[in-house]
mmCIF file of C-alpha atoms and ligand atoms in Angstrom:
data_model
loop_
_atom_site.group_PDB
_atom_site.id
_atom_site.type_symbol
_atom_site.label_atom_id
_atom_site.label_comp_id
_atom_site.label_asym_id
_atom_site.label_seq_id
_atom_site.Cartn_x
_atom_site.Cartn_y
_atom_site.Cartn_z
ATOM 1 C CA MET A 1 10.652 -13.748 -21.120
ATOM 2 C CA GLU A 2 10.762 -13.131 -17.384
ATOM 3 C CA THR A 3 7.677 -13.664 -15.232
ATOM 4 C CA ALA A 4 6.845 -12.290 -11.797
ATOM 5 C CA LEU A 5 4.213 -13.861 -9.564
ATOM 6 C CA ILE A 6 2.671 -11.516 -6.999
ATOM 7 C CA THR A 7 0.225 -12.606 -4.321
ATOM 8 C CA GLY A 8 -2.174 -10.027 -2.928
ATOM 9 C CA ALA A 9 -1.979 -8.080 -6.172
ATOM 10 C CA SER A 10 -5.566 -6.789 -6.185
ATOM 11 C CA THR A 11 -4.930 -3.783 -3.897
ATOM 12 C CA GLY A 12 -2.290 -1.888 -1.917
ATOM 13 C CA ILE A 13 1.409 -2.704 -2.080
ATOM 14 C CA GLY A 14 0.912 -5.770 -4.316
ATOM 15 C CA LYS A 15 -1.019 -3.800 -6.926
ATOM 16 C CA GLU A 16 1.676 -1.097 -7.014
ATOM 17 C CA LEU A 17 4.403 -3.738 -7.322
ATOM 18 C CA ALA A 18 2.502 -5.133 -10.329
ATOM 19 C CA ARG A 19 2.446 -1.671 -11.939
ATOM 20 C CA ILE A 20 6.205 -1.184 -11.397
ATOM 21 C CA ILE A 21 7.143 -4.643 -12.666
ATOM 22 C CA ALA A 22 4.897 -4.407 -15.742
ATOM 23 C CA GLU A 23 6.654 -1.145 -16.677
ATOM 24 C CA LYS A 24 9.937 -3.087 -16.811
ATOM 25 C CA GLY A 25 8.417 -5.386 -19.469
ATOM 26 C CA THR A 26 8.103 -8.422 -17.202
ATOM 27 C CA ASN A 27 5.103 -10.750 -17.556
ATOM 28 C CA LEU A 28 2.929 -11.167 -14.503
ATOM 29 C CA VAL A 29 0.854 -13.717 -12.646
ATOM 30 C CA LEU A 30 -1.481 -11.900 -10.262
ATOM 31 C CA VAL A 31 -3.024 -13.802 -7.357
ATOM 32 C CA ALA A 32 -5.764 -12.708 -4.907
ATOM 33 C CA ARG A 33 -9.396 -13.568 -4.190
ATOM 34 C CA SER A 34 -11.054 -10.662 -6.061
ATOM 35 C CA LEU A 35 -11.212 -11.768 -9.684
ATOM 36 C CA GLU A 36 -12.770 -8.544 -10.914
ATOM 37 C CA LYS A 37 -10.022 -6.370 -9.399
ATOM 38 C CA LEU A 38 -7.343 -8.644 -10.857
ATOM 39 C CA GLU A 39 -8.986 -8.597 -14.299
ATOM 40 C CA ASN A 40 -9.236 -4.790 -14.253
ATOM 41 C CA LEU A 41 -5.554 -4.560 -13.334
ATOM 42 C CA LYS A 42 -4.674 -7.009 -16.119
ATOM 43 C CA ILE A 43 -6.515 -4.798 -18.648
ATOM 44 C CA GLU A 44 -4.710 -1.693 -17.352
ATOM 45 C CA LEU A 45 -1.245 -3.280 -17.376
ATOM 46 C CA GLU A 46 -1.571 -4.937 -20.786
ATOM 47 C CA ALA A 47 -2.863 -1.688 -22.320
ATOM 48 C CA LYS A 48 0.054 0.362 -20.955
ATOM 49 C CA ASN A 49 2.914 -2.140 -21.330
ATOM 50 C CA LYS A 50 4.074 -4.858 -23.715
ATOM 51 C CA VAL A 51 3.416 -7.682 -21.260
ATOM 52 C CA SER A 52 1.136 -10.676 -20.750
ATOM 53 C CA VAL A 53 -0.735 -10.764 -17.466
ATOM 54 C CA PHE A 54 -2.372 -13.898 -16.043
ATOM 55 C CA THR A 55 -4.790 -13.872 -13.120
ATOM 56 C CA ILE A 56 -5.457 -16.556 -10.545
ATOM 57 C CA ALA A 57 -8.407 -15.863 -8.242
ATOM 58 C CA LEU A 58 -7.926 -18.004 -5.179
ATOM 59 C CA ASP A 59 -8.189 -17.954 -1.411
ATOM 60 C CA LEU A 60 -4.604 -18.532 -0.290
ATOM 61 C CA SER A 61 -5.711 -19.406 3.235
ATOM 62 C CA GLU A 62 -7.256 -22.661 1.969
ATOM 63 C CA ALA A 63 -5.276 -25.882 2.438
ATOM 64 C CA ASN A 64 -2.799 -26.488 -0.392
ATOM 65 C CA ALA A 65 -3.660 -23.196 -2.104
ATOM 66 C CA GLY A 66 0.060 -22.771 -2.868
ATOM 67 C CA LEU A 67 0.072 -26.073 -4.739
ATOM 68 C CA GLU A 68 -3.017 -25.027 -6.694
ATOM 69 C CA VAL A 69 -1.256 -21.795 -7.773
ATOM 70 C CA TYR A 70 1.900 -23.702 -8.690
ATOM 71 C CA GLU A 71 -0.020 -26.224 -10.826
ATOM 72 C CA GLN A 72 -1.874 -23.461 -12.665
ATOM 73 C CA VAL A 73 1.438 -21.708 -13.426
ATOM 74 C CA VAL A 74 2.975 -24.959 -14.707
ATOM 75 C CA GLN A 75 -0.080 -25.502 -16.934
ATOM 76 C CA LEU A 76 0.385 -22.016 -18.363
ATOM 77 C CA GLY A 77 3.953 -23.013 -19.242
ATOM 78 C CA LEU A 78 5.464 -20.122 -17.283
ATOM 79 C CA GLU A 79 8.784 -20.028 -15.449
ATOM 80 C CA VAL A 80 8.636 -17.747 -12.435
ATOM 81 C CA THR A 81 11.754 -15.565 -12.117
ATOM 82 C CA TYR A 82 10.406 -13.311 -9.377
ATOM 83 C CA LEU A 83 8.213 -14.673 -6.586
ATOM 84 C CA ILE A 84 6.633 -11.997 -4.427
ATOM 85 C CA ASN A 85 4.718 -13.317 -1.422
ATOM 86 C CA ASN A 86 2.890 -10.158 -0.485
ATOM 87 C CA ALA A 87 -0.656 -11.265 0.483
ATOM 88 C CA GLY A 88 -1.235 -10.867 4.192
ATOM 89 C CA VAL A 89 -3.848 -9.797 6.709
ATOM 90 C CA GLY A 90 -3.806 -8.545 10.294
ATOM 91 C CA LEU A 91 -6.251 -8.568 13.194
ATOM 92 C CA TYR A 92 -6.504 -6.015 15.982
ATOM 93 C CA GLY A 93 -7.626 -6.708 19.551
ATOM 94 C CA GLU A 94 -6.782 -8.473 22.798
ATOM 95 C CA PHE A 95 -6.026 -12.137 22.099
ATOM 96 C CA TYR A 96 -8.649 -13.383 24.577
ATOM 97 C CA ALA A 97 -11.344 -11.542 22.608
ATOM 98 C CA THR A 98 -10.334 -12.001 18.967
ATOM 99 C CA ASP A 99 -11.980 -14.457 16.597
ATOM 100 C CA TRP A 100 -10.171 -17.770 16.092
ATOM 101 C CA GLU A 101 -11.433 -18.231 12.516
ATOM 102 C CA ARG A 102 -9.838 -14.943 11.476
ATOM 103 C CA GLU A 103 -6.620 -15.835 13.296
ATOM 104 C CA ASN A 104 -6.517 -19.274 11.707
ATOM 105 C CA THR A 105 -7.025 -17.702 8.270
ATOM 106 C CA MET A 106 -4.206 -15.264 9.041
ATOM 107 C CA ILE A 107 -1.795 -18.026 10.013
ATOM 108 C CA ASN A 108 -2.677 -20.027 6.895
ATOM 109 C CA LEU A 109 -2.219 -16.990 4.646
ATOM 110 C CA ASN A 110 0.700 -15.156 6.270
ATOM 111 C CA ILE A 111 2.705 -18.289 7.101
ATOM 112 C CA THR A 112 1.556 -21.548 5.481
ATOM 113 C CA SER A 113 0.807 -20.499 1.915
ATOM 114 C CA LEU A 114 3.865 -18.199 1.822
ATOM 115 C CA THR A 115 6.075 -21.109 2.869
ATOM 116 C CA GLN A 116 4.488 -23.578 0.436
ATOM 117 C CA LEU A 117 4.732 -21.159 -2.505
ATOM 118 C CA THR A 118 8.379 -20.482 -1.688
ATOM 119 C CA LYS A 119 9.185 -24.205 -1.565
ATOM 120 C CA LEU A 120 7.414 -25.004 -4.840
ATOM 121 C CA PHE A 121 8.778 -22.129 -6.923
ATOM 122 C CA LEU A 122 12.277 -22.374 -5.462
ATOM 123 C CA LYS A 123 12.704 -25.803 -7.128
ATOM 124 C CA GLY A 124 12.607 -24.332 -10.651
ATOM 125 C CA MET A 125 14.797 -21.407 -9.584
ATOM 126 C CA MET A 126 17.389 -23.889 -8.262
ATOM 127 C CA GLU A 127 17.364 -25.806 -11.550
ATOM 128 C CA ARG A 128 17.962 -22.562 -13.458
ATOM 129 C CA ASN A 129 20.244 -21.177 -10.699
ATOM 130 C CA ARG A 130 18.415 -17.905 -11.077
ATOM 131 C CA GLY A 131 15.591 -16.087 -9.341
ATOM 132 C CA ARG A 132 14.520 -13.515 -6.811
ATOM 133 C CA ILE A 133 12.100 -14.034 -3.949
ATOM 134 C CA MET A 134 10.584 -11.196 -1.960
ATOM 135 C CA ASN A 135 8.522 -12.011 1.112
ATOM 136 C CA VAL A 136 6.585 -9.152 2.654
ATOM 137 C CA ALA A 137 6.862 -9.067 6.446
ATOM 138 C CA SER A 138 6.496 -5.848 8.450
ATOM 139 C CA THR A 139 8.252 -3.763 11.079
ATOM 140 C CA ALA A 140 6.007 -5.906 13.306
ATOM 141 C CA ALA A 141 8.528 -8.700 12.699
ATOM 142 C CA PHE A 142 11.074 -7.168 15.093
ATOM 143 C CA GLN A 143 9.166 -7.321 18.387
ATOM 144 C CA PRO A 144 6.160 -8.896 20.073
ATOM 145 C CA GLY A 145 2.969 -6.890 19.490
ATOM 146 C CA PRO A 146 0.360 -6.587 22.219
ATOM 147 C CA LEU A 147 -3.094 -6.059 20.618
ATOM 148 C CA MET A 148 -1.931 -7.773 17.412
ATOM 149 C CA SER A 149 -0.112 -10.730 18.938
ATOM 150 C CA VAL A 150 -0.723 -13.300 16.190
ATOM 151 C CA TYR A 151 -0.005 -10.850 13.372
ATOM 152 C CA PHE A 152 3.308 -9.696 14.870
ATOM 153 C CA ALA A 153 4.334 -13.298 15.499
ATOM 154 C CA SER A 154 3.396 -14.288 11.927
ATOM 155 C CA LYS A 155 5.612 -11.537 10.547
ATOM 156 C CA ALA A 156 8.505 -12.580 12.819
ATOM 157 C CA TYR A 157 8.138 -16.002 11.179
ATOM 158 C CA VAL A 158 8.289 -14.456 7.683
ATOM 159 C CA LEU A 159 11.441 -12.500 8.562
ATOM 160 C CA HIS A 160 13.318 -15.362 10.191
ATOM 161 C CA PHE A 161 12.267 -17.949 7.597
ATOM 162 C CA SER A 162 13.272 -15.678 4.711
ATOM 163 C CA GLU A 163 16.612 -14.675 6.231
ATOM 164 C CA ALA A 164 17.448 -18.318 6.919
ATOM 165 C CA ILE A 165 16.731 -19.573 3.402
ATOM 166 C CA GLY A 166 18.454 -16.516 1.948
ATOM 167 C CA TYR A 167 21.555 -17.582 3.831
ATOM 168 C CA GLU A 168 21.213 -21.177 2.622
ATOM 169 C CA LEU A 169 21.081 -19.819 -0.934
ATOM 170 C CA ARG A 170 23.998 -17.377 -0.561
ATOM 171 C CA ASP A 171 26.217 -19.179 -3.085
ATOM 172 C CA THR A 172 23.493 -19.522 -5.731
ATOM 173 C CA GLY A 173 22.019 -17.118 -8.264
ATOM 174 C CA ILE A 174 18.913 -16.771 -6.102
ATOM 175 C CA THR A 175 18.287 -13.940 -3.652
ATOM 176 C CA VAL A 176 15.704 -13.663 -0.884
ATOM 177 C CA THR A 177 14.532 -10.249 0.288
ATOM 178 C CA THR A 178 12.251 -9.540 3.246
ATOM 179 C CA LEU A 179 10.384 -6.293 2.773
ATOM 180 C CA CYS A 180 9.400 -4.744 6.111
ATOM 181 C CA PRO A 181 6.979 -1.852 5.691
ATOM 182 C CA GLY A 182 5.799 0.272 8.592
ATOM 183 C CA PRO A 183 2.231 1.638 8.518
ATOM 184 C CA THR A 184 1.324 2.179 4.853
ATOM 185 C CA ILE A 185 -1.791 3.520 3.145
ATOM 186 C CA SER A 186 -3.739 0.535 1.757
ATOM 187 C CA GLU A 187 -6.770 -1.591 2.616
ATOM 188 C CA PHE A 188 -4.796 -3.226 5.452
ATOM 189 C CA LYS A 189 -5.978 -0.935 8.287
ATOM 190 C CA ASP A 190 -9.646 -1.681 7.587
ATOM 191 C CA THR A 191 -9.314 -5.422 6.977
ATOM 192 C CA ALA A 192 -7.338 -5.689 10.231
ATOM 193 C CA SER A 193 -10.095 -3.780 12.118
ATOM 194 C CA MET A 194 -7.549 -1.172 13.252
ATOM 195 C CA GLY A 195 -9.911 1.806 13.330
ATOM 196 C CA GLU A 196 -9.221 2.474 17.035
ATOM 197 C CA SER A 197 -5.460 2.032 16.860
ATOM 198 C CA ARG A 198 -3.128 4.992 17.293
ATOM 199 C CA LEU A 199 -0.745 3.520 14.732
ATOM 200 C CA PHE A 200 -2.476 4.882 11.656
ATOM 201 C CA LYS A 201 -3.279 8.276 13.214
ATOM 202 C CA GLN A 202 0.312 9.528 12.850
ATOM 203 C CA LYS A 203 1.301 11.957 10.101
ATOM 204 C CA GLY A 204 3.348 11.123 7.038
ATOM 205 C CA ILE A 205 2.200 7.546 6.434
ATOM 206 C CA PRO A 206 3.652 6.522 3.049
ATOM 207 C CA SER A 207 1.650 5.415 0.038
ATOM 208 C CA SER A 208 1.616 1.821 -1.169
ATOM 209 C CA ALA A 209 3.352 3.060 -4.337
ATOM 210 C CA ALA A 210 6.320 4.445 -2.339
ATOM 211 C CA VAL A 211 6.711 1.217 -0.364
ATOM 212 C CA ALA A 212 6.393 -0.894 -3.517
ATOM 213 C CA GLU A 213 9.088 1.150 -5.292
ATOM 214 C CA TYR A 214 11.445 0.693 -2.339
ATOM 215 C CA GLY A 215 10.631 -3.025 -2.193
ATOM 216 C CA TYR A 216 11.220 -3.537 -5.899
ATOM 217 C CA LYS A 217 14.598 -1.767 -5.792
ATOM 218 C CA SER A 218 15.641 -3.740 -2.714
ATOM 219 C CA MET A 219 14.656 -7.027 -4.353
ATOM 220 C CA MET A 220 16.611 -6.168 -7.511
ATOM 221 C CA LYS A 221 19.684 -5.363 -5.396
ATOM 222 C CA GLY A 222 19.274 -8.678 -3.588
ATOM 223 C CA LYS A 223 19.048 -6.898 -0.241
ATOM 224 C CA SER A 224 18.323 -9.346 2.574
ATOM 225 C CA VAL A 225 16.187 -7.215 4.899
ATOM 226 C CA ALA A 226 14.575 -4.053 3.549
ATOM 227 C CA ILE A 227 12.924 -1.825 6.155
ATOM 228 C CA HIS A 228 11.060 1.088 4.621
ATOM 229 C CA GLY A 229 11.734 4.535 6.159
ATOM 230 C CA TRP A 230 14.463 5.758 8.493
ATOM 231 C CA LYS A 231 12.195 5.972 11.568
ATOM 232 C CA ASN A 232 11.164 2.356 11.061
ATOM 233 C CA ARG A 233 14.809 1.330 10.619
ATOM 234 C CA LEU A 234 15.724 3.088 13.871
ATOM 235 C CA LEU A 235 12.852 1.468 15.779
ATOM 236 C CA ALA A 236 13.631 -1.978 14.397
ATOM 237 C CA SER A 237 17.308 -1.763 15.341
ATOM 238 C CA SER A 238 16.571 -0.448 18.849
ATOM 239 C CA THR A 239 14.513 -3.532 19.748
ATOM 240 C CA GLY A 240 17.693 -5.625 19.609
ATOM 241 C CA PHE A 241 19.277 -4.088 22.703
ATOM 242 C CA ALA A 242 16.390 -2.550 24.688
ATOM 243 C CA PRO A 243 15.008 -4.594 27.627
ATOM 244 C CA ARG A 244 12.120 -6.897 26.514
ATOM 245 C CA ARG A 245 9.696 -5.295 28.984
ATOM 246 C CA LEU A 246 10.408 -1.840 27.520
ATOM 247 C CA VAL A 247 10.053 -3.137 23.955
ATOM 248 C CA LEU A 248 6.625 -4.557 24.852
ATOM 249 C CA ALA A 249 5.536 -1.317 26.535
ATOM 250 C CA ILE A 250 6.588 0.750 23.498
ATOM 251 C CA ALA A 251 4.826 -1.606 21.071
ATOM 252 C CA ASP A 252 1.692 -1.440 23.240
ATOM 253 C CA ARG A 253 1.866 2.363 23.338
ATOM 254 C CA ILE A 254 2.238 2.644 19.546
ATOM 255 C CA GLN A 255 -0.519 0.106 18.880
ATOM 256 C CA GLY A 256 -2.845 1.279 21.652
ATOM 257 C CA ARG A 257 -6.393 2.536 21.281
ATOM 258 C CA SER A 258 -6.648 6.288 20.679
ATOM 259 C CA LYS A 259 -8.841 8.105 23.179
HETATM 260 N N1 NAP B 301 -0.408 -1.496 5.089
HETATM 261 C C1 NAP B 301 0.367 -1.618 6.138
HETATM 262 O O1 NAP B 301 0.323 -0.767 7.038
HETATM 263 C C2 NAP B 301 1.364 -2.741 6.226
HETATM 264 C C3 NAP B 301 2.414 -2.629 7.139
HETATM 265 C C4 NAP B 301 3.330 -3.656 7.237
HETATM 266 C C5 NAP B 301 3.201 -4.784 6.440
HETATM 267 N N2 NAP B 301 2.156 -4.872 5.567
HETATM 268 C C6 NAP B 301 2.048 -6.100 4.772
HETATM 269 O O2 NAP B 301 2.020 -5.758 3.412
HETATM 270 C C7 NAP B 301 1.355 -6.788 2.686
HETATM 271 C C8 NAP B 301 0.388 -6.154 1.705
HETATM 272 O O3 NAP B 301 -0.625 -5.516 2.437
HETATM 273 P P1 NAP B 301 -1.298 -4.139 2.002
HETATM 274 O O4 NAP B 301 -0.913 -3.119 2.976
HETATM 275 O O5 NAP B 301 -1.089 -3.874 0.562
HETATM 276 O O6 NAP B 301 -2.834 -4.492 2.318
HETATM 277 P P2 NAP B 301 -4.101 -4.721 1.399
HETATM 278 O O7 NAP B 301 -4.360 -3.523 0.562
HETATM 279 O O8 NAP B 301 -5.170 -5.161 2.347
HETATM 280 O O9 NAP B 301 -3.695 -5.934 0.446
HETATM 281 C C9 NAP B 301 -3.741 -7.268 0.849
HETATM 282 C C10 NAP B 301 -3.777 -8.146 -0.386
HETATM 283 O O10 NAP B 301 -3.833 -9.523 0.039
HETATM 284 C C11 NAP B 301 -4.924 -10.172 -0.604
HETATM 285 N N3 NAP B 301 -5.498 -11.184 0.256
HETATM 286 C C12 NAP B 301 -6.037 -11.036 1.492
HETATM 287 N N4 NAP B 301 -6.504 -12.214 1.949
HETATM 288 C C13 NAP B 301 -6.256 -13.125 0.977
HETATM 289 C C14 NAP B 301 -6.510 -14.512 0.848
HETATM 290 N N5 NAP B 301 -7.108 -15.208 1.829
HETATM 291 N N6 NAP B 301 -6.129 -15.146 -0.291
HETATM 292 C C15 NAP B 301 -5.517 -14.450 -1.291
HETATM 293 N N7 NAP B 301 -5.239 -13.144 -1.219
HETATM 294 C C16 NAP B 301 -5.612 -12.483 -0.099
HETATM 295 C C17 NAP B 301 -5.938 -9.040 -0.878
HETATM 296 O O11 NAP B 301 -6.752 -9.345 -1.982
HETATM 297 P P3 NAP B 301 -8.213 -9.977 -1.931
HETATM 298 O O12 NAP B 301 -8.952 -9.308 -0.821
HETATM 299 O O13 NAP B 301 -8.729 -9.671 -3.296
HETATM 300 O O14 NAP B 301 -8.013 -11.438 -1.723
HETATM 301 C C18 NAP B 301 -4.999 -7.900 -1.251
HETATM 302 O O15 NAP B 301 -4.628 -7.998 -2.610
HETATM 303 C C19 NAP B 301 0.731 -7.709 3.739
HETATM 304 O O16 NAP B 301 1.501 -8.872 3.885
HETATM 305 C C20 NAP B 301 0.776 -6.882 5.007
HETATM 306 O O17 NAP B 301 0.847 -7.685 6.169
HETATM 307 C C21 NAP B 301 1.244 -3.876 5.435
#
């Protein structure tokens, strides 16, 4: 039976992806730090669907956390068909003033553990010549982001890394999708300390469920880059030809503190 591993499955987009995938009858491995939230989700998903759900409560920003997850999955005797690297955090503020510990955690989570998990699970997928990987980046991946400089740069890494390995794998049975959400309703805004930002004050911000549905469909189609929402797609494509200075000014304006 197929198994999907989702990081950051305790809330937001990851939790909704778990709900969608369980409905398809696919077993799940749910990873995040909050054991209680994961266990509650496991109970919900197993009650509603004919699936087995396994939980791994772990801080993915710790060194070699990806290896720890991989070893636990091997011990469970599971073969991961779908790897969804969704866990990620942001941090708002001028770089000179932000906290290094939080930035270091962000880099370890958004970049290092995502890369290690991809490397480890890709091996088995290569042997079976079958699998789908979805890495969650952001519309932040398409330009530098004043006031969230490290976060934007981390998501540019996720996009470029995922596109590159997707290309390497083009003649295999494995696809790599980068999901790029714009602002989405979840815990993200609060954990990133974005209370003052204009970004989340706009109308029509989509739910995590809507973004997850779009992400799931894009992954199943094997789409390389999946940007959620037409406005986000327009903005992302415009950064390619607009002058860098203008791109920075627009990003600053969108991200800026609301009066
Ligand atoms: N919401 C947005 O506006 C938005 C926009 C663009 C991209 N994204 C991206 O979408 C992804 C999902 O975010 P979301 O919006 O669903 O936010 P969220 O509700 O805050 O979910 C983040 C998930 O990551 C987990 N997580 C955080 N730190 C972790 C750590 N050190 N180790 C393991 N798990 C950790 C959290 O669980 P625990 O706290 O239980 O560990 C949670 O399950 C992220 O990669 C984010 O960058 C979000």
